[in-house]
Every structure is written in structure tokens, then in C-alpha cells.
PDB file of C-alpha atoms in Angstrom:
ATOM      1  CA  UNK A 135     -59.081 -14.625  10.031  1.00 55.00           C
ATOM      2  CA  UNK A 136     -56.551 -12.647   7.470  1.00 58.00           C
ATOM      3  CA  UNK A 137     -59.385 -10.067   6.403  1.00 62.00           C
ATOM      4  CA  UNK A 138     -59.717  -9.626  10.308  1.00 57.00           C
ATOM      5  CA  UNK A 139     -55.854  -8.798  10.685  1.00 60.00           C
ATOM      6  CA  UNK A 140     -56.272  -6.670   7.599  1.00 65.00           C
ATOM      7  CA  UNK A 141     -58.888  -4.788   8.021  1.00 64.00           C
ATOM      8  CA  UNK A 142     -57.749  -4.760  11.825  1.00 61.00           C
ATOM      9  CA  UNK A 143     -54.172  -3.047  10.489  1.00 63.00           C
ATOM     10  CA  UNK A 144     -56.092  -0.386   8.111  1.00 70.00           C
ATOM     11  CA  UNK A 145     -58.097   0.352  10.657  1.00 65.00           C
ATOM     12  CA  UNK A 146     -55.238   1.326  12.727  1.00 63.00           C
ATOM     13  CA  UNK A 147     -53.223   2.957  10.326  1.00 63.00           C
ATOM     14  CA  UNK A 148     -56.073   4.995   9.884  1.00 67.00           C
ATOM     15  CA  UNK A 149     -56.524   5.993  13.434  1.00 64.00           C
ATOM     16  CA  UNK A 150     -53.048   7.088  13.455  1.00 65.00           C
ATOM     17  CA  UNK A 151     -53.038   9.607  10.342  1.00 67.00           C
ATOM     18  CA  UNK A 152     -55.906  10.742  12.044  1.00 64.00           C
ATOM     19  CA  UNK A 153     -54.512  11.024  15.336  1.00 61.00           C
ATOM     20  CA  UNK A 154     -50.890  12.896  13.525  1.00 58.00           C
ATOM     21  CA  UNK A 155     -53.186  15.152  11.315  1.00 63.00           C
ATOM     22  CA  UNK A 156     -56.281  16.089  12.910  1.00 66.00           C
ATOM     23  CA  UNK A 157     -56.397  15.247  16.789  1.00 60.00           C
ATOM     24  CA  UNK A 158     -55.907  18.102  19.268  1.00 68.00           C
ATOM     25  CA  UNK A 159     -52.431  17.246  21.435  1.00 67.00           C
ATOM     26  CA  UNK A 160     -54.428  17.514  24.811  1.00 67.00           C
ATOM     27  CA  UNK A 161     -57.095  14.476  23.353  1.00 63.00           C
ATOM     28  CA  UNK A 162     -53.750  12.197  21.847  1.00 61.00           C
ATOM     29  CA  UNK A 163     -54.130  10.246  24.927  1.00 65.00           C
ATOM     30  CA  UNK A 164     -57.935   9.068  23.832  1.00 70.00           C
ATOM     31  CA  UNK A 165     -56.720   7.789  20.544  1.00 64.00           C
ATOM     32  CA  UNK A 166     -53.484   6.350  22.420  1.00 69.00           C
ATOM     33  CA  UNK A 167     -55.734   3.783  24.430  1.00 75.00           C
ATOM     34  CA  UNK A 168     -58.066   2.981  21.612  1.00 73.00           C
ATOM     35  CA  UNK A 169     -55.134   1.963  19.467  1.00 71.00           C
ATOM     36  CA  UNK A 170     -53.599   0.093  22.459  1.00 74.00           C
ATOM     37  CA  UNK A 171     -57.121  -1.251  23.147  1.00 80.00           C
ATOM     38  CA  UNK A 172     -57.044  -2.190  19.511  1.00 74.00           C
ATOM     39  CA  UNK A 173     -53.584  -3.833  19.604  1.00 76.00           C
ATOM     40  CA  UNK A 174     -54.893  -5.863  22.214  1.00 80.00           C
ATOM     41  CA  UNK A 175     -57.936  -7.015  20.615  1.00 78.00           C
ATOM     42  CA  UNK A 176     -55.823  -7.589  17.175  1.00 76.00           C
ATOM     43  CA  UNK A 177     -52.983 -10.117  19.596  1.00 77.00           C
ATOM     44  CA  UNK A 178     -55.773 -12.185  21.211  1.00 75.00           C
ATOM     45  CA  UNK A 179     -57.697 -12.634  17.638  1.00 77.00           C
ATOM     46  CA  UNK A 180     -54.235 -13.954  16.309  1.00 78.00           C
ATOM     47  CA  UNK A 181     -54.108 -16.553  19.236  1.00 74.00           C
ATOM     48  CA  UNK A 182     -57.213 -17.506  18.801  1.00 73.00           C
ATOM     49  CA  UNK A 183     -57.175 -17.916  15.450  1.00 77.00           C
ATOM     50  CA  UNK A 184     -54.149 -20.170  15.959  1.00 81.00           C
ATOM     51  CA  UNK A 185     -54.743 -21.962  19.008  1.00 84.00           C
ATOM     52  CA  UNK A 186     -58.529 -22.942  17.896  1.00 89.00           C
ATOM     53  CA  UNK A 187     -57.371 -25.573  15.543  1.00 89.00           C
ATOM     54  CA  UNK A 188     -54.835 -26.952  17.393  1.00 92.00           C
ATOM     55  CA  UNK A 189     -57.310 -27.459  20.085  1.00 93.00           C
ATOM     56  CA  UNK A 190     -60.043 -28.596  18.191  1.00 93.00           C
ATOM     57  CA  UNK A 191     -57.453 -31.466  16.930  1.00 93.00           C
ATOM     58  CA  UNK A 192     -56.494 -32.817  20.940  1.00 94.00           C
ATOM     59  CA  UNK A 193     -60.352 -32.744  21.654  1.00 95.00           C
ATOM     60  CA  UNK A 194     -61.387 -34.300  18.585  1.00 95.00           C
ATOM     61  CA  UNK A 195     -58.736 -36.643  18.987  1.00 95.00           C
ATOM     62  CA  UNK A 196     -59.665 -37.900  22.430  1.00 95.00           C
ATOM     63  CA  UNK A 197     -63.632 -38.041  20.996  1.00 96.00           C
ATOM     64  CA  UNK A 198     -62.579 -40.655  18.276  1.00 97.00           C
ATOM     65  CA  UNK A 199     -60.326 -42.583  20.391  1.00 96.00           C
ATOM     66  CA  UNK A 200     -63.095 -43.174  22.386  1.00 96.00           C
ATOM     67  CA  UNK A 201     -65.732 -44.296  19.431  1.00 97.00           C
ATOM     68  CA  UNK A 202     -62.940 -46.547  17.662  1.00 97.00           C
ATOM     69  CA  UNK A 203     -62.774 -48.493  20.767  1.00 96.00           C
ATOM     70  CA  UNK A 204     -65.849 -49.323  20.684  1.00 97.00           C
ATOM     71  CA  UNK A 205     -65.861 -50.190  16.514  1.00 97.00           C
ATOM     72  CA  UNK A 206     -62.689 -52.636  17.407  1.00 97.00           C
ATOM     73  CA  UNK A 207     -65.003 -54.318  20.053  1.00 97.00           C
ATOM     74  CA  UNK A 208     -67.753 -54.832  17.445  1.00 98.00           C
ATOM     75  CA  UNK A 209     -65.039 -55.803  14.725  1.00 97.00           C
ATOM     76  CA  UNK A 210     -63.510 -58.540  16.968  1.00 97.00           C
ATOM     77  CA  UNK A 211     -66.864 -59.870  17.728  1.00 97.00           C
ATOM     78  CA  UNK A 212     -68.054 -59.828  13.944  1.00 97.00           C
ATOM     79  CA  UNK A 213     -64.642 -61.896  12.618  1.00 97.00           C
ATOM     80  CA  UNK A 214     -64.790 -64.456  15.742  1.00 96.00           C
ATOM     81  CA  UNK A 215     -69.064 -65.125  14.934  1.00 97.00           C
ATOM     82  CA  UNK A 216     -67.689 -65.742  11.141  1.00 96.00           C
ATOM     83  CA  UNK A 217     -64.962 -67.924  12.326  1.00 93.00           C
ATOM     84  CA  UNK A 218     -67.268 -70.167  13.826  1.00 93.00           C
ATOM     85  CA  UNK A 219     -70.879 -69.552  11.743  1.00 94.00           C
ATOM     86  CA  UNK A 220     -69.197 -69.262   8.524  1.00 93.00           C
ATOM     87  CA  UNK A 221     -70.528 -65.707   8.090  1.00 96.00           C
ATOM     88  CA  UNK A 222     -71.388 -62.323  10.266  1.00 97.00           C
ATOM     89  CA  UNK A 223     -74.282 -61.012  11.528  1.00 97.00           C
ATOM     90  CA  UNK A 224     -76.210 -57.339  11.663  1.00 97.00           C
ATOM     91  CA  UNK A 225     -77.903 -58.823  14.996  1.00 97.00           C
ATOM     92  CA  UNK A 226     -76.662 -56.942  17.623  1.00 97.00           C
ATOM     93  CA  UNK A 227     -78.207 -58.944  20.202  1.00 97.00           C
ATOM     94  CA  UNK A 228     -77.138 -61.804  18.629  1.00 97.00           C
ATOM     95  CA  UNK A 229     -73.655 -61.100  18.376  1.00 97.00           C
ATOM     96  CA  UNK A 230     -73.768 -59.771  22.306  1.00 97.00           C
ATOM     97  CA  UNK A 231     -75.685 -63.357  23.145  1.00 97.00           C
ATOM     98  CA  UNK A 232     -73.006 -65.184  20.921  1.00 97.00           C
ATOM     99  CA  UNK A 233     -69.914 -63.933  22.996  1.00 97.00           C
ATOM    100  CA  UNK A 234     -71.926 -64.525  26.276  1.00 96.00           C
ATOM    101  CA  UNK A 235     -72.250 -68.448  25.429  1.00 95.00           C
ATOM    102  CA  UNK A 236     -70.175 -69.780  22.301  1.00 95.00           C
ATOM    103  CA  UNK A 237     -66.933 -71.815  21.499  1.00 93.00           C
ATOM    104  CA  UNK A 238     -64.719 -71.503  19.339  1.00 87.00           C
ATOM    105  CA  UNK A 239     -62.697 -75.401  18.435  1.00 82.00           C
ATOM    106  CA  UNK A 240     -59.004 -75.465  19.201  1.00 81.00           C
ATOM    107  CA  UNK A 241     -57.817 -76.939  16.546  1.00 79.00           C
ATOM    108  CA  UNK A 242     -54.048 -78.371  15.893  1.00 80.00           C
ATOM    109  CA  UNK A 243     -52.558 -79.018  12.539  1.00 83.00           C
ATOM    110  CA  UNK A 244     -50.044 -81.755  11.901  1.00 81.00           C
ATOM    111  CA  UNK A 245     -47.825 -83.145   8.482  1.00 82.00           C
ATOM    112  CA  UNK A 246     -48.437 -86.612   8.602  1.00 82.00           C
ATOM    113  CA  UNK A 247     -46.924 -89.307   5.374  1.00 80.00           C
ATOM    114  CA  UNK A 248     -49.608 -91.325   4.011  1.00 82.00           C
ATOM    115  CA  UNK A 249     -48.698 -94.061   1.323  1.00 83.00           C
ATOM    116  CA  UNK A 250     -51.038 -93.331  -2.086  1.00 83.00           C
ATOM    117  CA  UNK A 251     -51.134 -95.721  -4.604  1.00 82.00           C
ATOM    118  CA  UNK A 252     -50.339 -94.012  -7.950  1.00 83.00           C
ATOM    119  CA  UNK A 253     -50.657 -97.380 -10.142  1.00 79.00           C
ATOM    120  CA  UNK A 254     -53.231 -99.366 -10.583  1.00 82.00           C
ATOM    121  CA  UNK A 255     -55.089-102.353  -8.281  1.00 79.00           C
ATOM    122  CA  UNK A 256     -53.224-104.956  -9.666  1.00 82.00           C
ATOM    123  CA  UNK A 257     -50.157-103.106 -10.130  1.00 81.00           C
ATOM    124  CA  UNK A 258     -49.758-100.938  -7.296  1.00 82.00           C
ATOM    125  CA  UNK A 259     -47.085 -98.675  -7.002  1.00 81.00           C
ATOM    126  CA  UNK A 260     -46.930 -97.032  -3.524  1.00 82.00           C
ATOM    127  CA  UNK A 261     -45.637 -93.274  -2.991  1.00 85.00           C
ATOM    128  CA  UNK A 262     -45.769 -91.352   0.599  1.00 84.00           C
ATOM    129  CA  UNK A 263     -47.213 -88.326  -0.131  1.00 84.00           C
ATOM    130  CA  UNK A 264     -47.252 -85.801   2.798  1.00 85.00           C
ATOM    131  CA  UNK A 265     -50.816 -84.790   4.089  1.00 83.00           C
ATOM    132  CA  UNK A 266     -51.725 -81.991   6.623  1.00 82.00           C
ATOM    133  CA  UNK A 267     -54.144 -83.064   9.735  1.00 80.00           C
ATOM    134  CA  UNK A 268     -56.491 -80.930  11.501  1.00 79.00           C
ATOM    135  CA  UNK A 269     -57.356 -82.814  14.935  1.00 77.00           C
ATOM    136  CA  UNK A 270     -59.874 -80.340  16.698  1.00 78.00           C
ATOM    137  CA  UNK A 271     -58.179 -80.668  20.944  1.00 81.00           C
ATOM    138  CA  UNK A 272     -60.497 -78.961  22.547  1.00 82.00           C
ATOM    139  CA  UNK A 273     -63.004 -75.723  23.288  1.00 84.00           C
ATOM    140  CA  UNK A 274     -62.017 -72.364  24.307  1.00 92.00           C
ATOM    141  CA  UNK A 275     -65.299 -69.872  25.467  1.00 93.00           C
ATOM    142  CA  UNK A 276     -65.495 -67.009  22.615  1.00 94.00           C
ATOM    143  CA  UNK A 277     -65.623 -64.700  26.504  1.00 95.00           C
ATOM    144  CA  UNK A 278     -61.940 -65.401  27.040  1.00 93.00           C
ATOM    145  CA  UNK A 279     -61.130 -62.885  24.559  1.00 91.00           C
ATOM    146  CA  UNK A 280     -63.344 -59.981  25.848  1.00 95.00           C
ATOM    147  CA  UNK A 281     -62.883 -59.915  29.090  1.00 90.00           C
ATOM    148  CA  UNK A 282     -62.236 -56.408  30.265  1.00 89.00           C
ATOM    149  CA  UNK A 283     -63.795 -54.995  27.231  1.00 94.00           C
ATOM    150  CA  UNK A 284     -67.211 -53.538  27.711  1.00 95.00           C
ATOM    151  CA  UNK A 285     -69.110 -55.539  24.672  1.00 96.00           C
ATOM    152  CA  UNK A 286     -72.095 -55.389  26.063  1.00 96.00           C
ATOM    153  CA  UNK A 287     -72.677 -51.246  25.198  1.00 96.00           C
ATOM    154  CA  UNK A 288     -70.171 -51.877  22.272  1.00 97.00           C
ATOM    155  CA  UNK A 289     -72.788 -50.353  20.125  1.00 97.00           C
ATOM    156  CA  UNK A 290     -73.618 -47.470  22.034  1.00 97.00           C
ATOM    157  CA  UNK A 291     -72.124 -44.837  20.387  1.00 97.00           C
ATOM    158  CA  UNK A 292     -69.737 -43.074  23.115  1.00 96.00           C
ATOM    159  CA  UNK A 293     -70.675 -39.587  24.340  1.00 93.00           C
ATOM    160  CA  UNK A 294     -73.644 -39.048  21.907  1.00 95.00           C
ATOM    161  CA  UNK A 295     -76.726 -39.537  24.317  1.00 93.00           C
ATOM    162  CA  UNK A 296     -78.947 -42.479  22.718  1.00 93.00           C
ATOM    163  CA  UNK A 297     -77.198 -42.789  19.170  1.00 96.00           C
ATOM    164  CA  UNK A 298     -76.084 -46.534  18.246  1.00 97.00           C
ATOM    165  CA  UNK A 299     -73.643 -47.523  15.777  1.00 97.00           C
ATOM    166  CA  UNK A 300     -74.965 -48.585  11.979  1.00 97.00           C
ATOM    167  CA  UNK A 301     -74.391 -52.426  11.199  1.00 97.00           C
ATOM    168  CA  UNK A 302     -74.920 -54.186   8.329  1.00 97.00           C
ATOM    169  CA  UNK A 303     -73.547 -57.148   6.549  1.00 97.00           C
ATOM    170  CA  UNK A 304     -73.881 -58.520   2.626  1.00 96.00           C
ATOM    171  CA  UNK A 305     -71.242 -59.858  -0.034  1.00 95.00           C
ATOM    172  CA  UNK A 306     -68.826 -59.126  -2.169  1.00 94.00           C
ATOM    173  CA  UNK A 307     -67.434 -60.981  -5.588  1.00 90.00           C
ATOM    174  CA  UNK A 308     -63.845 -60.717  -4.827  1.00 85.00           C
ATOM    175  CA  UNK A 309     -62.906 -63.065  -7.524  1.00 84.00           C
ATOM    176  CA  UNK A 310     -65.293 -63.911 -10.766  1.00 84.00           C
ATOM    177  CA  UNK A 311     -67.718 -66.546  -9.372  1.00 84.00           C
ATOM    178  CA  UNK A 312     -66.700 -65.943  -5.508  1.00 89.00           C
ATOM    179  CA  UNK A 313     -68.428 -63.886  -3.089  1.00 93.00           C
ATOM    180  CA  UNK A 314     -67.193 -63.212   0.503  1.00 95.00           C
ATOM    181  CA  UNK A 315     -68.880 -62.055   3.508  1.00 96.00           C
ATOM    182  CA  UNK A 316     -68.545 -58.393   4.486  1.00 97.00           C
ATOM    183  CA  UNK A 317     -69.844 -56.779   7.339  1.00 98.00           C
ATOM    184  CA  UNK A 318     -69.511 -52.640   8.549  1.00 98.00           C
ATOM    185  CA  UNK A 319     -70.082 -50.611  11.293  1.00 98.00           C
ATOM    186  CA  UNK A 320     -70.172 -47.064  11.459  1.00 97.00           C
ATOM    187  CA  UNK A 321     -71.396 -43.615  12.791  1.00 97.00           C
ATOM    188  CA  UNK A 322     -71.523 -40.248  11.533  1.00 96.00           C
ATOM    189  CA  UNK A 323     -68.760 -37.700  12.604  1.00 96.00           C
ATOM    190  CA  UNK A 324     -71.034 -34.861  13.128  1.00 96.00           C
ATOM    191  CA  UNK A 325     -72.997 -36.662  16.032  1.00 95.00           C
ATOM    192  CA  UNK A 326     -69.644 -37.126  17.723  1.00 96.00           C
ATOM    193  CA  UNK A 327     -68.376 -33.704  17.208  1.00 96.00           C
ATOM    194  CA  UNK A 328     -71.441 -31.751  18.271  1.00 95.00           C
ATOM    195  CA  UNK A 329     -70.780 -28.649  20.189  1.00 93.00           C
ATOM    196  CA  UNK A 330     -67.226 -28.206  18.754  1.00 94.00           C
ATOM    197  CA  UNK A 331     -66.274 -25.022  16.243  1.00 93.00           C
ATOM    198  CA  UNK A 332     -68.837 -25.256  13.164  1.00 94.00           C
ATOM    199  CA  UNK A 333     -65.976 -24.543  10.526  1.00 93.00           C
ATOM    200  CA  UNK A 334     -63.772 -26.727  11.984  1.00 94.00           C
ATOM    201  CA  UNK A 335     -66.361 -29.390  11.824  1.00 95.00           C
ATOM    202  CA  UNK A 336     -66.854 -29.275   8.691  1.00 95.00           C
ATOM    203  CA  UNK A 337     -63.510 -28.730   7.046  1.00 93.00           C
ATOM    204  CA  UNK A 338     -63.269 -32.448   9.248  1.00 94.00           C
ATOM    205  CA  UNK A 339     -66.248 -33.908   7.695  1.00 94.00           C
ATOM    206  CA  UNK A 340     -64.207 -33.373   4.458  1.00 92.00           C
ATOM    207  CA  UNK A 341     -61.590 -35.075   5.490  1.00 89.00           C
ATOM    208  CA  UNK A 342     -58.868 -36.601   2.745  1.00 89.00           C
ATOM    209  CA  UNK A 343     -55.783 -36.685   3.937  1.00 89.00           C
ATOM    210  CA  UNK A 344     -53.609 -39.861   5.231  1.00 87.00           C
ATOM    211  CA  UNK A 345     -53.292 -38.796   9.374  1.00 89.00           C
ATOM    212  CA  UNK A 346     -57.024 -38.335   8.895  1.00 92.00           C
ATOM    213  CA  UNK A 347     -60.065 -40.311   9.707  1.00 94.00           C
ATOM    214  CA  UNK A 348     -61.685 -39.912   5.959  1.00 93.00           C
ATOM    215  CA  UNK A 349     -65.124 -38.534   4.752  1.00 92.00           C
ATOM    216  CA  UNK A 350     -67.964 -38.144   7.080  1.00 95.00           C
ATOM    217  CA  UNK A 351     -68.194 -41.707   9.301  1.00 96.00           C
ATOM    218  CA  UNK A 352     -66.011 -43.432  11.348  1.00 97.00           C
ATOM    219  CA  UNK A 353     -66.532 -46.859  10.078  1.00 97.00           C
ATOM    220  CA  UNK A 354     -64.797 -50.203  10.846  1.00 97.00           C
ATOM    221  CA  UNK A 355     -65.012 -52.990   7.752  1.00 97.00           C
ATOM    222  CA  UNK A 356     -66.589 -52.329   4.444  1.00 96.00           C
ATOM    223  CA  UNK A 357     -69.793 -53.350   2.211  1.00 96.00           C
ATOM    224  CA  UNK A 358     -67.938 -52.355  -0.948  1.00 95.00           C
ATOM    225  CA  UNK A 359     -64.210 -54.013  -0.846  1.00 94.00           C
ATOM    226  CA  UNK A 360     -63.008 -57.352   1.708  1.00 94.00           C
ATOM    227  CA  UNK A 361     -61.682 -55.802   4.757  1.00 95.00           C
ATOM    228  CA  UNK A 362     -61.800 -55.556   8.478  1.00 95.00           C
ATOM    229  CA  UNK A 363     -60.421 -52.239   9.172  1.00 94.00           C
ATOM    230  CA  UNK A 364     -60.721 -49.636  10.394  1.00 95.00           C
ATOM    231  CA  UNK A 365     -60.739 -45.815   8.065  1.00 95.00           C
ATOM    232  CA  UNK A 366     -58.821 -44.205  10.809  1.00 96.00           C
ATOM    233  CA  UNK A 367     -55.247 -43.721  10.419  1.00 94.00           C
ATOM    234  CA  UNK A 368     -52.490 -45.624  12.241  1.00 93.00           C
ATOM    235  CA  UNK A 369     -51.687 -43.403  15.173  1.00 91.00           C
ATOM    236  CA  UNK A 370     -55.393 -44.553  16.628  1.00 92.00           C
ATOM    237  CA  UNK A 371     -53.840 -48.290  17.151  1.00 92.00           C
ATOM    238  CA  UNK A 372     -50.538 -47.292  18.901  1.00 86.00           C
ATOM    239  CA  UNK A 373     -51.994 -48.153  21.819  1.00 78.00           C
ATOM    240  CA  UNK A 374     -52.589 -51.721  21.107  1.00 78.00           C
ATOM    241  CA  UNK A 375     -49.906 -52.275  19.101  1.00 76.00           C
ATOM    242  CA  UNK A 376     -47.772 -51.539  22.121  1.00 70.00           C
ATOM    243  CA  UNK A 377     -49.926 -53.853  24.797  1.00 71.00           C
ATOM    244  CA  UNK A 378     -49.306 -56.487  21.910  1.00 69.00           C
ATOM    245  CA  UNK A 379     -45.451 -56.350  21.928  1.00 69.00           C
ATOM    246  CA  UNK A 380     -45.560 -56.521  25.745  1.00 62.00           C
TER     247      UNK A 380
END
């Protein structure tokens, strides 16, 4: 873009010493609407040179917003299966099936004082010691907390014809001698930004800074570190953040 406006400048700089030194008076008006022709060219070039990214950044935008959706679907499905099967799943069916027909306990926690004996059994000596109860009240359908949420194409990648999101699960130590479930789902930027500005595309798939989705997927959780986020930045969870406080 600045060797355009450059070359753009010497080019008309040029025209004009030859216009001064060399033209005829009666054929001025010739170079007069090239240069303005020029000029033109030269303004629109600028605009577009500044306008394309700022574009590319609203449509890109409302492309993500669209696929994150989607991964916070999948990630809510993946941490309610673990809550109740003690781990998560790369099934998709499975985990579609699993919010069609499964419960998740209700549980209620209580401090109780039990009496412990902390002598011996023929000398006891008696000490209430506080103990925490878990008393399971009831059943709540794992559906309750999807309705209005389209989980049944959550892994359907939005607006890429036929492309499904990557899922797998496996463990990580996060302590020596404890290993956690981990689970992630992601697709590849470039899918979702097909048919946008090829420069622009990748300069995105390169991605580092902090108001940026990072690297080359947009991914939700993590087979390397315990975590059930999301790589976009905060500005992509306004939205719910705000239906949350109200």
C-alpha cells in the first residue's frame, strides 16, 4: 500500500515536469485530466487501503461470534457429562443423546455436630466435631439447561458447508501422581474465513495479541493445560455476561 502511494506520487510529479517542460499549451488539458484521473485513482486506493481492515475486523467479528456459540454449547455439555460420569466424552452422539435423557442429582449440603470419641472404649472422652452432609433432594433433567440452545447441530461448524468441529478428550498430570480429565474442541480459522482478503487472513491466522482470538483455531478447553475456556478474548462473552447480571 505505501509503495503504491509512492510510486503513485513520482509518477505524478513526473507527469507534471513533463507537462511544465515539454507539453505543447494547446494539449495541457490532456495531461490535466490524467493527473486528475490519477488523483482520483491515488484517493480511492488510500480508502481502500484503510477501510479494508477495518472491515475485514466487523465481518470477521460477526463470523466468530457465530462459531464460539456453538464451542460454548459443546463446552457446557462436556463439563455437565463429567459432572455426572466422572469424565468427558469425544462421542458426539453420545453427548447429544446424554442431554436428550440424563439427570443430574440435586444435591444439598448441611453442617451437622456429631459427638467423636477421642479416648479410648473404656475411657471415652466425647468431643462434637462438626461434619458436612450431602443429602442428594432430588433430579433435575440435564435439558433444563439447553433449552433454547440449538445442541443438536452444536458441532456443525457455522457457515462452513459440511465441516464439523474437532473433539477429543485425554489427561493431564496437574499435580505429581494426579491426572485430570481434559477435553477440546476446535476448528480451523481459515475454513471460517474463506472468501475474505487473503493477506488479511493470514496476518489473522498469526494472531498474538490479547483482543485476539490466538494462532490458527478457535478452540474451547485444552489437551495440554486444565481448562474450560475458551482462546478468544473477553469482548466475545459480553453478551452473556450481561444476560447473567439480568
Amino acid at each position: 500500500m505505501i509503495i503504491l502511494i509512492i510510486a503513485a506520487v513520482i509518477v505524478a510529479f513526473g507527469l507534471a515536469i513533463v507537462i511544465v517542460k515539454y507539453l505543447p499549451l494547446k494539449l495541457r488539458w490532456i495531461a490535466s485530466v490524467v493527473l486528475l484521473a490519477s488523483a482520483i485513482f491515488l484517493v480511492y486506493k488510500i480508502y481502500d487501503g484503510i477501510m479494508k481492515p477495518i472491515n475485514f475486523s466487523k465481518a470477521k467479528k460477526v463470523r466468530f461470534e457465530k462459531v464460539i456459540k456453538s464451542l460454548k454449547i459443546i463446552r457446557d455439555a462436556e463439563v455437565a457429562y463429567r459432572e455426572v460420569n466422572g469424565d468427558y466424552t469425544a462421542d458426539k452422539s453420545v453427548l447429544i443423546s446424554f442431554i436428550d435423557t440424563a439427570q443430574r442429582a440435586l444435591v444439598e449440603t448441611r453442617d451437622t455436630v456429631i459427638q467423636v470419641n477421642k479416648g479410648s472404649k473404656w475411657q471415652p472422652v466425647m468431643v462434637p466435631v462438626e461434619k458436612r452432609i450431602k443429602d442428594t433432594i432430588g433430579y433435575e433433567p440435564i435439558l433444563n439447561n439447553f433449552k433454547d440452545r440449538d445442541y443438536k447441530n452444536m458441532f456443525k461448524v457455522p457457515g462452513v458447508d459440511g465441516k464439523q468441529f474437532e473433539l477429543a478428550i485425554g489427561k493431564v498430570e496437574k499435580i505429581a501422581g494426579l491426572e485430570v480429565p481434559v477435553f477440546e474442541a476446535k476448528t480451523g480459522k481459515a475454513d471460517i474465513l474463506k472468501g475474505m482478503d487473503i493477506s488479511l487472513v493470514k496476518q489473522e491466522l498469526e494472531a498474538i495479541a490479547s483482543d485476539q482470538i490466538k494462532g490458527e483455531f478457535v478452540s474451547v478447553g485444552s489437551l495440554v493445560e486444565v481448562t474450560t475456556g475458551g482462546n478468544w478474548p473477553p469482548s466475545y462473552d459480553k453478551a452473556d455476561n450481561a444476560k447473567k447480571k439480568n
